Amino acid sequence: MASATSVFDFKPLNKKGEPAPLSAYAG
């Protein structure tokens, strides 16, 4: 999981194509 964390270190786009904070995916 550590490698995945580094991969998603940036803010991924949500389904709307907007920058989404990692907290939204972390739950």
CSV table of N, CA and C in Angstrom, one decimal, residues 5-22:
chain,number,residue,atom,x,y,z
A,5,THR,N,0.4,4.8,-2.1
A,5,THR,CA,0.3,6.1,-1.5
A,5,THR,C,1.1,7.1,-2.2
A,6,SER,N,2.3,6.7,-2.6
A,6,SER,CA,3.2,7.6,-3.3
A,6,SER,C,2.7,7.9,-4.7
A,7,VAL,N,2.0,6.9,-5.3
A,7,VAL,CA,1.5,7.1,-6.7
A,7,VAL,C,0.4,8.2,-6.6
A,8,PHE,N,-0.4,8.1,-5.5
A,8,PHE,CA,-1.6,9.0,-5.4
A,8,PHE,C,-1.2,10.2,-4.5
A,9,ASP,N,0.1,10.5,-4.5
A,9,ASP,CA,0.6,11.7,-3.7
A,9,ASP,C,-0.1,13.0,-4.2
A,10,PHE,N,-0.3,13.0,-5.5
A,10,PHE,CA,-1.0,14.2,-6.1
A,10,PHE,C,-2.5,14.1,-5.9
A,11,LYS,N,-3.2,15.1,-6.3
A,11,LYS,CA,-4.7,15.1,-6.1
A,11,LYS,C,-5.3,14.6,-7.3
A,12,PRO,N,-5.8,13.4,-7.3
A,12,PRO,CA,-6.5,12.7,-8.5
A,12,PRO,C,-7.8,13.4,-8.8
A,13,LEU,N,-8.2,13.3,-10.0
A,13,LEU,CA,-9.5,13.9,-10.5
A,13,LEU,C,-10.6,12.9,-10.1
A,14,ASN,N,-11.7,13.5,-9.6
A,14,ASN,CA,-12.9,12.7,-9.3
A,14,ASN,C,-13.7,12.5,-10.6
A,15,LYS,N,-14.8,11.9,-10.5
A,15,LYS,CA,-15.6,11.6,-11.6
A,15,LYS,C,-16.1,12.8,-12.4
A,16,LYS,N,-16.1,14.0,-11.7
A,16,LYS,CA,-16.5,15.2,-12.4
A,16,LYS,C,-15.3,15.8,-13.1
A,17,GLY,N,-14.1,15.3,-12.9
A,17,GLY,CA,-12.9,15.8,-13.5
A,17,GLY,C,-12.3,17.0,-12.7
A,18,GLU,N,-12.8,17.1,-11.5
A,18,GLU,CA,-12.3,18.1,-10.6
A,18,GLU,C,-11.2,17.6,-9.7
A,19,PRO,N,-10.3,18.4,-9.3
A,19,PRO,CA,-9.3,17.9,-8.3
A,19,PRO,C,-9.9,17.5,-7.0
A,20,ALA,N,-9.7,16.3,-6.5
A,20,ALA,CA,-10.3,15.8,-5.3
A,20,ALA,C,-9.2,15.5,-4.3
A,21,PRO,N,-9.4,16.0,-3.0
A,21,PRO,CA,-8.4,15.7,-2.0
A,21,PRO,C,-8.3,14.2,-1.7
A,22,LEU,N,-7.2,13.8,-1.2
A,22,LEU,CA,-7.0,12.3,-0.9
A,22,LEU,C,-7.9,11.9,0.3
